[in-house]
GROMACS .gro file of C-alpha atoms in nm:
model
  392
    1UNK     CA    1 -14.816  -0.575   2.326
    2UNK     CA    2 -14.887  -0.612   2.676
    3UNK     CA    3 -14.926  -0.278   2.753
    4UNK     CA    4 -15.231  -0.254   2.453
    5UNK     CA    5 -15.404  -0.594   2.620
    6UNK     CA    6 -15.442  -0.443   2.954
    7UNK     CA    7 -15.502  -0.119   2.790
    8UNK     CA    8 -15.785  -0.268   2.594
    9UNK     CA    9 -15.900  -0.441   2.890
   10UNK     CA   10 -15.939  -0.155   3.100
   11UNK     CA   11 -16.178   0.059   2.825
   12UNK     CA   12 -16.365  -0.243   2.823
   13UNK     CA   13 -16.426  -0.285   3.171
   14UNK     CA   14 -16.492   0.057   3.295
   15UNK     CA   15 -16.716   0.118   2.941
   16UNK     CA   16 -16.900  -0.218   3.038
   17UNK     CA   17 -16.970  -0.053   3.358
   18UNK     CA   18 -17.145   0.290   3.275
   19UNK     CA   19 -17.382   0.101   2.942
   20UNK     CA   20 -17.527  -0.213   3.001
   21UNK     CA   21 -17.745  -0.225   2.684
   22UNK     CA   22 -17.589  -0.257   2.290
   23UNK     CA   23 -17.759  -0.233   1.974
   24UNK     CA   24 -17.519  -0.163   1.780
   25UNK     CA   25 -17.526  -0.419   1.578
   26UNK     CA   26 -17.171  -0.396   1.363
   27UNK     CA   27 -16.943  -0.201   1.310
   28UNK     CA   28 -16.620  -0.182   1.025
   29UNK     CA   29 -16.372  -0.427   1.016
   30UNK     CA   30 -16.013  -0.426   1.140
   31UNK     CA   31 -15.768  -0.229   0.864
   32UNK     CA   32 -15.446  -0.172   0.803
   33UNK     CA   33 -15.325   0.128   0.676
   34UNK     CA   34 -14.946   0.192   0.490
   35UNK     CA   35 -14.738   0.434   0.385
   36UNK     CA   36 -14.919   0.759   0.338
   37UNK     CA   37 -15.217   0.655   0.369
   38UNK     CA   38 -15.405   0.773   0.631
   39UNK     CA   39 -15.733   0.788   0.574
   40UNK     CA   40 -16.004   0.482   0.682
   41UNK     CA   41 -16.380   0.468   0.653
   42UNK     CA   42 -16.535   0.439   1.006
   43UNK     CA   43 -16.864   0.238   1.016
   44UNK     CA   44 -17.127   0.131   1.280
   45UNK     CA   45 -17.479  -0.050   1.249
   46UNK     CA   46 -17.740   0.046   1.444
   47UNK     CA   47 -18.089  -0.117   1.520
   48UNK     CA   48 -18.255   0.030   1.828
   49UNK     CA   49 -18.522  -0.134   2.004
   50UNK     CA   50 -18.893   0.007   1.904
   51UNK     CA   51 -18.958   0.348   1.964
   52UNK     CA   52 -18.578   0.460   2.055
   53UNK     CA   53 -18.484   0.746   1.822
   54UNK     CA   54 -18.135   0.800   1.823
   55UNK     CA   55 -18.000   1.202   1.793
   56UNK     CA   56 -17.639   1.135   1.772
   57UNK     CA   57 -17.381   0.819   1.675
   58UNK     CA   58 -17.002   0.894   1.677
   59UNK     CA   59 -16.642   0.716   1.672
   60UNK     CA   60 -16.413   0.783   1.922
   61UNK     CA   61 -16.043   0.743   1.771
   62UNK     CA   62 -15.768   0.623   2.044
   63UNK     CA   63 -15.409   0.711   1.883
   64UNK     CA   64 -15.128   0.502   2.041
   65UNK     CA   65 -15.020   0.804   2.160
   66UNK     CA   66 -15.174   1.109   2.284
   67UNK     CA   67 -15.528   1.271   2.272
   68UNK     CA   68 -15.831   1.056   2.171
   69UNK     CA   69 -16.037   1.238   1.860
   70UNK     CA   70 -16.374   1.253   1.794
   71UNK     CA   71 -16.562   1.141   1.450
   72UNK     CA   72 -16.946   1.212   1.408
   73UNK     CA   73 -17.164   0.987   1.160
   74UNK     CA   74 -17.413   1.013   0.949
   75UNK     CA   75 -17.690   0.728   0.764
   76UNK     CA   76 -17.764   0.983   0.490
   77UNK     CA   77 -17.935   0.678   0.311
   78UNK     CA   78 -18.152   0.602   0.635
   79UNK     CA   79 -18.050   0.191   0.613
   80UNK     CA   80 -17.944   0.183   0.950
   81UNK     CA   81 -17.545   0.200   0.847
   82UNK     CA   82 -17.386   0.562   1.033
   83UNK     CA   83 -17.053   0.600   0.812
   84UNK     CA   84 -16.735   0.898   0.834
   85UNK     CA   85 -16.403   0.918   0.710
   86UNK     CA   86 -16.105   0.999   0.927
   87UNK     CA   87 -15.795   1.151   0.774
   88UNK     CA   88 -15.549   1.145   1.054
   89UNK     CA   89 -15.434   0.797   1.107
   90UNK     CA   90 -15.072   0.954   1.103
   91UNK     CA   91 -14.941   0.770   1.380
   92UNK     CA   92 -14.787   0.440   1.347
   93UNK     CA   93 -14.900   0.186   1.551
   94UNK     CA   94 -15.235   0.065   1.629
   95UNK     CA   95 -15.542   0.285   1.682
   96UNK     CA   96 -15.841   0.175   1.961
   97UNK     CA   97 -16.218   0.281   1.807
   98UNK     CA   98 -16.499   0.261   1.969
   99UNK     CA   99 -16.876   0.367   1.927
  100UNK     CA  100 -17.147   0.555   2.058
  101UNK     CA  101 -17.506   0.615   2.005
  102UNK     CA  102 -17.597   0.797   2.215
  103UNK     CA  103 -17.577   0.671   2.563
  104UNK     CA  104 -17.465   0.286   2.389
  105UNK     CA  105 -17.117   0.212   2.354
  106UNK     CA  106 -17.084  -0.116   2.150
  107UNK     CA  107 -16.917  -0.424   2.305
  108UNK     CA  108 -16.700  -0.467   1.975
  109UNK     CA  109 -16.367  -0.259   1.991
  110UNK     CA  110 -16.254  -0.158   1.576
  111UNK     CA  111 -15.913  -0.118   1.531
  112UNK     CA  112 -15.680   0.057   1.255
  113UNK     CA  113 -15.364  -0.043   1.219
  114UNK     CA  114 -15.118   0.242   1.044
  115UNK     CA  115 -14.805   0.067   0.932
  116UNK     CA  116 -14.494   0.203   0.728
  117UNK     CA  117 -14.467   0.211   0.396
  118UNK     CA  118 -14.330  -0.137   0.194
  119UNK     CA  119 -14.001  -0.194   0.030
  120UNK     CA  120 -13.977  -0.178  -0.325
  121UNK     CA  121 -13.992  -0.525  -0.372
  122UNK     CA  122 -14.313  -0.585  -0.250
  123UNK     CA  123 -14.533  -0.782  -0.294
  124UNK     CA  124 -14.297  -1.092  -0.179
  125UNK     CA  125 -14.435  -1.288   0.139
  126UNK     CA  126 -14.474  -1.583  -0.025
  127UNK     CA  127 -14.215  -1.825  -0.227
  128UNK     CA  128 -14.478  -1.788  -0.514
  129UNK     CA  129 -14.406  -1.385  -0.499
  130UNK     CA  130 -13.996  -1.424  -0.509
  131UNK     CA  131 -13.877  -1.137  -0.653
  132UNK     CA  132 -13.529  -1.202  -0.849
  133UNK     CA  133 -13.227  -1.117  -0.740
  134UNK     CA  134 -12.871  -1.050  -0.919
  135UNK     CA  135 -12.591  -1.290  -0.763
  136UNK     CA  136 -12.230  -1.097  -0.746
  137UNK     CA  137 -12.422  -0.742  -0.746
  138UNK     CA  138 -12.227  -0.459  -0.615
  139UNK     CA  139 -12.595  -0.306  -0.519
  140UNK     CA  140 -12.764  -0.437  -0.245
  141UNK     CA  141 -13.124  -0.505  -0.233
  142UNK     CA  142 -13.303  -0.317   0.071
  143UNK     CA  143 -13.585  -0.432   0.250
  144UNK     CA  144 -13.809  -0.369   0.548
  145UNK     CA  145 -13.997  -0.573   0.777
  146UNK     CA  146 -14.333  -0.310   0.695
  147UNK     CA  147 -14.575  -0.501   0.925
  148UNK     CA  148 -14.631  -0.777   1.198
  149UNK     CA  149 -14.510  -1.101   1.045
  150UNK     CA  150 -14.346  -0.966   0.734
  151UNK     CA  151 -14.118  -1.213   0.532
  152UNK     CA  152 -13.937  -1.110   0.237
  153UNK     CA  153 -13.854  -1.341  -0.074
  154UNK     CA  154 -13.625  -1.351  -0.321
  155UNK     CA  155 -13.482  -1.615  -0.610
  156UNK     CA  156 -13.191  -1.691  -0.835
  157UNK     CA  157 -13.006  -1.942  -1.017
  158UNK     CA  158 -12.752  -2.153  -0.910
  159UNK     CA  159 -12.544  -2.399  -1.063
  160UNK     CA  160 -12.413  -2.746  -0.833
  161UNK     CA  161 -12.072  -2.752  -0.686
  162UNK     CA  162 -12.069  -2.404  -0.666
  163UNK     CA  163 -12.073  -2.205  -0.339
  164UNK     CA  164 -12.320  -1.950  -0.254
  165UNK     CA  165 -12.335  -1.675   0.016
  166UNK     CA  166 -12.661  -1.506   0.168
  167UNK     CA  167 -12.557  -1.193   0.345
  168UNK     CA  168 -12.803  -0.971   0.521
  169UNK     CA  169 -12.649  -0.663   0.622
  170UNK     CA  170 -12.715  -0.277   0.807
  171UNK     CA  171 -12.984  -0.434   0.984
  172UNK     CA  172 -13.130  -0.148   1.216
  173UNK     CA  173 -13.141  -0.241   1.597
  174UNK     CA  174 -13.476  -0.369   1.614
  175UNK     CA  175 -13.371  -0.641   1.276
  176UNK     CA  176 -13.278  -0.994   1.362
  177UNK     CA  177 -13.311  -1.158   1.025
  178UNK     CA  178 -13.341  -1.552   0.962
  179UNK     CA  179 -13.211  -1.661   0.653
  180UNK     CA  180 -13.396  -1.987   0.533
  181UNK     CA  181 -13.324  -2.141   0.154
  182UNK     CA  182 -13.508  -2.360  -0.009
  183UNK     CA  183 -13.447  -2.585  -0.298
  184UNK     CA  184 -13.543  -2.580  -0.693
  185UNK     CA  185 -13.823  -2.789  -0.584
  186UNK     CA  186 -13.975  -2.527  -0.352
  187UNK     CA  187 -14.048  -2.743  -0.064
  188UNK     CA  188 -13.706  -2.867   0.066
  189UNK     CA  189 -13.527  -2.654   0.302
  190UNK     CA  190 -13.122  -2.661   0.286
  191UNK     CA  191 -13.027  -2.447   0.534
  192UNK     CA  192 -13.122  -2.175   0.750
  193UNK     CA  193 -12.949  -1.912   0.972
  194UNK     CA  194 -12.890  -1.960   1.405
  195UNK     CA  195 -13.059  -1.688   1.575
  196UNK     CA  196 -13.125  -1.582   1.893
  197UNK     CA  197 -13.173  -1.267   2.107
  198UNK     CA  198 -12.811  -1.154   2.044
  199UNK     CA  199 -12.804  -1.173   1.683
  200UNK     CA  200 -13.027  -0.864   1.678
  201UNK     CA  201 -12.910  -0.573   1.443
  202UNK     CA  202 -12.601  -0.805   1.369
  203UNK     CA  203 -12.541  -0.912   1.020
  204UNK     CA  204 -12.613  -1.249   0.929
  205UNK     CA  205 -12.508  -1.504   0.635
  206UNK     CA  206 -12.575  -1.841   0.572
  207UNK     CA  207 -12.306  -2.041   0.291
  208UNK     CA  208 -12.333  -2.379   0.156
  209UNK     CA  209 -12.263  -2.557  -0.216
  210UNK     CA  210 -12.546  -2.685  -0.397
  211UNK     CA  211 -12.630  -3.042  -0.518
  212UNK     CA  212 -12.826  -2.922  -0.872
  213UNK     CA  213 -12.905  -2.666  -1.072
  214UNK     CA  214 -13.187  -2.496  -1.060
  215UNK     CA  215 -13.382  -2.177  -0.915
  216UNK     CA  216 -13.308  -2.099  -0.532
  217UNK     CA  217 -13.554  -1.932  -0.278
  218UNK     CA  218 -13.459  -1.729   0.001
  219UNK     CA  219 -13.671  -1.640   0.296
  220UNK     CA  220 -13.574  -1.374   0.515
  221UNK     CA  221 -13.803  -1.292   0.849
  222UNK     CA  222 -13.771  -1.115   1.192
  223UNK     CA  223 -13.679  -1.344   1.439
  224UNK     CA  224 -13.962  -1.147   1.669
  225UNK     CA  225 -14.252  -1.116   1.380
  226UNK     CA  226 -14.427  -0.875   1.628
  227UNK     CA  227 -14.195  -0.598   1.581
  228UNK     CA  228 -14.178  -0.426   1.272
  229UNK     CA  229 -14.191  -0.081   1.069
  230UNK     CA  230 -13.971   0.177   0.850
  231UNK     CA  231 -13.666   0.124   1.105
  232UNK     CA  232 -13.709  -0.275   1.074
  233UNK     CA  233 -13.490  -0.254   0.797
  234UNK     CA  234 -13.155  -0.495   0.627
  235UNK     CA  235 -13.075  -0.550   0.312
  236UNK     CA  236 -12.947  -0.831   0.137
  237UNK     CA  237 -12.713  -0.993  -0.162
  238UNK     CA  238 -12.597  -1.307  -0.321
  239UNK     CA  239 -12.251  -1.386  -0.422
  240UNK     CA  240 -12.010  -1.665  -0.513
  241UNK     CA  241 -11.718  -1.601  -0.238
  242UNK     CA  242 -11.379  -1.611  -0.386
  243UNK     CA  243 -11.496  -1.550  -0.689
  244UNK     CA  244 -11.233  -1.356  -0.983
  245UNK     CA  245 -11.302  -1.037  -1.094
  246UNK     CA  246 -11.577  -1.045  -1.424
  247UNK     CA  247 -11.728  -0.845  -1.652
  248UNK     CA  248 -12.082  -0.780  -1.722
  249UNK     CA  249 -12.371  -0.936  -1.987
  250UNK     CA  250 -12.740  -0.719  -1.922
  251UNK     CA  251 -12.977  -0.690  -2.170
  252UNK     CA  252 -13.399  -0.706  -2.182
  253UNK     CA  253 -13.615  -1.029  -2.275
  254UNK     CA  254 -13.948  -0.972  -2.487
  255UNK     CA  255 -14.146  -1.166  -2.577
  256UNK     CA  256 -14.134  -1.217  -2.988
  257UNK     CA  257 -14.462  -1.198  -3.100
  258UNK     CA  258 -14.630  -0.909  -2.862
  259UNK     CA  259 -14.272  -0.708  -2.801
  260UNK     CA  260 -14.401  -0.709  -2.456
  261UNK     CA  261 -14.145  -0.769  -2.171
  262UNK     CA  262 -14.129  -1.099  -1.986
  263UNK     CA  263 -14.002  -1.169  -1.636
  264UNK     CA  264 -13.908  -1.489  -1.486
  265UNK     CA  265 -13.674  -1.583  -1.760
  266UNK     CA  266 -13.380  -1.803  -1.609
  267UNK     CA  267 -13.078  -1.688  -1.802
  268UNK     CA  268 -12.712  -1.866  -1.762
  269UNK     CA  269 -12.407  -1.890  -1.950
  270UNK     CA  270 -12.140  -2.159  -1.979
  271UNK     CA  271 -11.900  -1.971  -1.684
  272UNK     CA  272 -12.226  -2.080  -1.469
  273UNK     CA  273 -12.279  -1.700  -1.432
  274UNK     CA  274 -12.689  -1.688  -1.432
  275UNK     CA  275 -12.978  -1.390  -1.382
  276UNK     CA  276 -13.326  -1.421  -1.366
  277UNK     CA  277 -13.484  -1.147  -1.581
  278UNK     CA  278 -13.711  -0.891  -1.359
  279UNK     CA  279 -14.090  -0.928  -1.331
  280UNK     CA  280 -14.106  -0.536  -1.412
  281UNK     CA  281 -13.973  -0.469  -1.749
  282UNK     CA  282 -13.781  -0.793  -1.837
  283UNK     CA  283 -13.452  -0.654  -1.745
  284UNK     CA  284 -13.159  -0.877  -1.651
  285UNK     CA  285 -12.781  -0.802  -1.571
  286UNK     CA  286 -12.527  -1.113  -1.491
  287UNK     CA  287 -12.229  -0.986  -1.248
  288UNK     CA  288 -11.894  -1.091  -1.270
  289UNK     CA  289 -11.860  -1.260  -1.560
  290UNK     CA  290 -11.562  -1.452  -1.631
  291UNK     CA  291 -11.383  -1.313  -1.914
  292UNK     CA  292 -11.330  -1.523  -2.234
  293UNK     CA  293 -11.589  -1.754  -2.497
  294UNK     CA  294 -11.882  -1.802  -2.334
  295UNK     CA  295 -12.236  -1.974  -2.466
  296UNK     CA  296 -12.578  -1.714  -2.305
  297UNK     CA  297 -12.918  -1.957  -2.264
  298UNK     CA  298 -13.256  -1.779  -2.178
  299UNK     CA  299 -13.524  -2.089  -2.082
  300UNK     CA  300 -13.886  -1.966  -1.989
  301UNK     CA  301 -14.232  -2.205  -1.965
  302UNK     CA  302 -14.403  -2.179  -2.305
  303UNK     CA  303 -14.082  -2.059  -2.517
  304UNK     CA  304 -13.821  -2.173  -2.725
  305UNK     CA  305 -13.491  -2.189  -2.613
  306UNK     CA  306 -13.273  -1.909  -2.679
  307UNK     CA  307 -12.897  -1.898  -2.744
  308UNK     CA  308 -12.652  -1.721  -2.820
  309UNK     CA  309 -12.256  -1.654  -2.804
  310UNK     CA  310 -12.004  -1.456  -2.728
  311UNK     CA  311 -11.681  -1.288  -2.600
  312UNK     CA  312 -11.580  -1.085  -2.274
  313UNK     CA  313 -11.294  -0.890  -2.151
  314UNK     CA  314 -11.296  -0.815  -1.808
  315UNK     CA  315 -11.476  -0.492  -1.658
  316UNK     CA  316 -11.630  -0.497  -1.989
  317UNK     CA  317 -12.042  -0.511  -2.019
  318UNK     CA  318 -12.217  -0.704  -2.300
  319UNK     CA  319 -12.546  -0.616  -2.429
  320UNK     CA  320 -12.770  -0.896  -2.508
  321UNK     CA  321 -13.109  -0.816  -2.556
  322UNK     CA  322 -13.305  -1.159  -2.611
  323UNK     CA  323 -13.616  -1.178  -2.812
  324UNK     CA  324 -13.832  -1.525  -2.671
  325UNK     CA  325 -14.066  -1.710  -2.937
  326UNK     CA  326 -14.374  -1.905  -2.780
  327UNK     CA  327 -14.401  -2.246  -2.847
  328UNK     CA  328 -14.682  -2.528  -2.846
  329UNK     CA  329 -14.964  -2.327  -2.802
  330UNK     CA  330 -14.857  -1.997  -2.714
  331UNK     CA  331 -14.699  -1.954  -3.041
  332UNK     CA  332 -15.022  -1.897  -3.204
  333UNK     CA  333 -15.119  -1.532  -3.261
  334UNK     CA  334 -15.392  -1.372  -3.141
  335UNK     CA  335 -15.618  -1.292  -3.458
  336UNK     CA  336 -15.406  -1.512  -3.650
  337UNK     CA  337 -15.729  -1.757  -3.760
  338UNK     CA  338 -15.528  -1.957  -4.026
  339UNK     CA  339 -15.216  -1.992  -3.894
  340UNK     CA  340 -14.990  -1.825  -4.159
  341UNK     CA  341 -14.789  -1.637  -3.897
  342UNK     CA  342 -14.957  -1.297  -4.063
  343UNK     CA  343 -15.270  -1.097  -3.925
  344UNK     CA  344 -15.469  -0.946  -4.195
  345UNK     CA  345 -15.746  -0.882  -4.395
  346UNK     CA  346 -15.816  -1.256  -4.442
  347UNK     CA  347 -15.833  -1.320  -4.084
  348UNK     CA  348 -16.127  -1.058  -4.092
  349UNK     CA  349 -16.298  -1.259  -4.380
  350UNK     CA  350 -16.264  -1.548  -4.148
  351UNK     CA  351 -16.390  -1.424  -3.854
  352UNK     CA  352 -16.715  -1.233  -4.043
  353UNK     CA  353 -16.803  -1.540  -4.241
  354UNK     CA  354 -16.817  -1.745  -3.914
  355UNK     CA  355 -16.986  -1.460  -3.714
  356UNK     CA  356 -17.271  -1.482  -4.010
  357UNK     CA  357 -17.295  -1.857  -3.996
  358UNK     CA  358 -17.142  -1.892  -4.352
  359UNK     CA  359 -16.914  -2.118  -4.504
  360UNK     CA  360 -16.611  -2.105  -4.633
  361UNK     CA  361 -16.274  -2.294  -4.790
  362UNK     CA  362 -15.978  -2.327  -4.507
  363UNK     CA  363 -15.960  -2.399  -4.141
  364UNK     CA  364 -15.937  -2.174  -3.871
  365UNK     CA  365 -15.777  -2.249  -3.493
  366UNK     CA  366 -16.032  -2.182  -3.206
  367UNK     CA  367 -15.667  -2.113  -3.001
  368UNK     CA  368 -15.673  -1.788  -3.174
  369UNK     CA  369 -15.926  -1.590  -3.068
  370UNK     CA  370 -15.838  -1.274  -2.897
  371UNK     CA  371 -16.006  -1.252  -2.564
  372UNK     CA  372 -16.013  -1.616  -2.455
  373UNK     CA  373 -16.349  -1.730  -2.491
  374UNK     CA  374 -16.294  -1.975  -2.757
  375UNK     CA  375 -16.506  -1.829  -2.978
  376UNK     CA  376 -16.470  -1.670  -3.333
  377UNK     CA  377 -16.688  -1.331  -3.372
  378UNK     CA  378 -16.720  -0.967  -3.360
  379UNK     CA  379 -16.430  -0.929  -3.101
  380UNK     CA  380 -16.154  -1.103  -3.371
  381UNK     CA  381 -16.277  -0.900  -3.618
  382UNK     CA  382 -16.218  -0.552  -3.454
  383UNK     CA  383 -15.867  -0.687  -3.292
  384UNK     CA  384 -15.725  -0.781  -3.659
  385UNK     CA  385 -15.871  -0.447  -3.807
  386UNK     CA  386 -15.683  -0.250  -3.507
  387UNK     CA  387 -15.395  -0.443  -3.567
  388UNK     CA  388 -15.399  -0.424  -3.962
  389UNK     CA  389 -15.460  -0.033  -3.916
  390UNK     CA  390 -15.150  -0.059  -3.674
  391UNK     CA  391 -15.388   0.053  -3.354
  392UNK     CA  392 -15.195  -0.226  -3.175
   0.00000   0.00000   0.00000
């Protein structure tokens, strides 16, 4: 990082030197490129005093490493705005730009940033973004800290007076992760890891035993948040040490009414064995299960409860898919104007008879409608008819 200061401070100094004047007005903000993406749009405004015609504007492109490149513009639509696209930002690291018309260099330096692709799990930088994570797993979630200041989340539920372990392991040697967990209410922090400059590339855990149950949040971060990329990598996994060998429950959770899948669904059984259902396709596995009786509970915002029992033999996996039914409000059907659970032809009648203005025998529930704006019209009517024609 030092180096790039001084480096940026030099360009500046002897490009100050050779053009006093600027107008070049703007030019395109900072970006940050990942992955395989390489490609940015380049952008400079330029307003020239009266009567200075300008023959040529251009980008020159300053890799981290190696040979600068060269990227002409054009203003095709004459508004003063000289635009290109550059396809080579294959280098990671930070790229220097700066712009010319003519003999005018502009006193604003653009930079691209080209960063390594993100783990699977992202988006999770904030506690809001956790994504869940199986407790007892024999597969280990792997991560990457993909850019400056990366922190990875994840979540899972815990029962009290049991104890937990974080473990963040095969960190690469540029990886120094803190472990931070926060309580169910998403503000209090329990515990965090001890780091410092020789717990780089070294695994790291942190173990305590809760006070409640509830949902758990785990932050992990570089200890240095300015290093970072594909080799800033670790993974990490939950488990209950000393715990006996178990089975296995998985299974998907739908919602009832729209069969579509639901994530977020905190799922626990009476051997406090718990999974939180995935955000992707509502899929949820519970490691190491006890063996014997055992009582499953799915809870989600907005839903009944669901339960169920059952029986497990060791090494043995359970299916149990769970089907969630909205409650309060949510359990009212789109389309559904009079409430009988049923979408149909008279939900049409409804909806045409109050499009026209006329009247009719009944009730209908403004919660119903199908796109939210709390009106009954054309928009019901061509849902139920999809629906009724079994379009949807």
């Amino acid at each position: 990082m030092k180096k790039l200061v001084i480096f940026v401070i030099c360009m500046i100094f002897f490009r100050s030197a050779a053009y006093a004047a600027d107008y070049i007005n703007s030019i395109s903000e900072s970006q940050i490129l990942y992955g395989k993406n390489t490609t940015a749009t380049l952008w400079a405004r330029i307003n020239p005093p009266a009567g200075v015609v300008i023959s040529r504007v251009w980008a020159e492109i300053n890799p981290p490493v190696g040979v600068k490149s060269i990227l002409e513009l054009s203003d095709p639509d004459n508004d003063g705005v000289y635009d290109g696209v550059y396809t080579q930002f294959t280098q990671q690291g930070d790229y220097l730009i700066f712009f010319y018309a003519d003999n005018v260099i502009s006193e604003k330096i653009g930079t691209v940033s080209s960063q390594p692709a993100a783990d699977d799990y992202e988006p999770d930088d904030a506690l809001s973004q956790a994504s869940p994570i199986t407790v007892n797993s024999e597969t280990r979630q792997q991560h990457n800290f993909h850019n400056y200041g990366d922190a990875d989340w994840v979540k899972f539920y815990g029962f009290s007076e049991t104890s937990y372990r974080v473990g963040v392991n095969n960190l690469s040697n540029i990886s120094n992760a803190v472990i931070e967990v926060y309580a169910p209410d998403k503000t209090t922090r329990i515990t965090a890891s001890v780091n410092d400059e020789t717990t780089v590339g070294k695994s790291i855990s942190a173990e305590w035993k809760y006070s409640q149950d509830g949902v758990y949040y785990v932050k992990i971060s570089n200890f240095k948040p300015d290093i970072s990329g594909a080799n800033a990598n670790y993974d990490v996994a939950i488990s209950i040490p000393d715990a006996p060998p178990g089975g296995r429950i998985a299974g998907t959770v739908t919602d009832a009414l729209s069969k579509k899948p639901l994530g977020n669904v905190n799922i626990k059984t009476t051997k406090k064995s718990s999974a939180i259902s995935s955000l992707n396709n509502g899929y949820y596995t519970i490691e190491g299960q006890q063996e014997g009786d055992y009582m499953l509970t799915a809870e989600a915002d907005g839903y009944q409860t669901f339960t169920v029992s059952g029986n497990l033999t060791t090494s043995v996996v359970v299916k149990h898919d769970i089907s969630l039914t909205p409650s309060g409000a949510a359990a009212l059907q789109k389309g559904d104007l009079n409430k009988d659970k049923f979408v149909d032809l008279t939900d049409v009648i409804i909806a045409l008879r109050v499009l026209a203005g006329l009247n009719f025998s009944g009730t209908y529930d403004i919660q119903t409608d199908v796109n939210g704006d709390n009106r009954i019209g054309l928009e019901e009517v061509i849902y139920v008819l999809q629906k009724v024609a079994g379009l949807r």
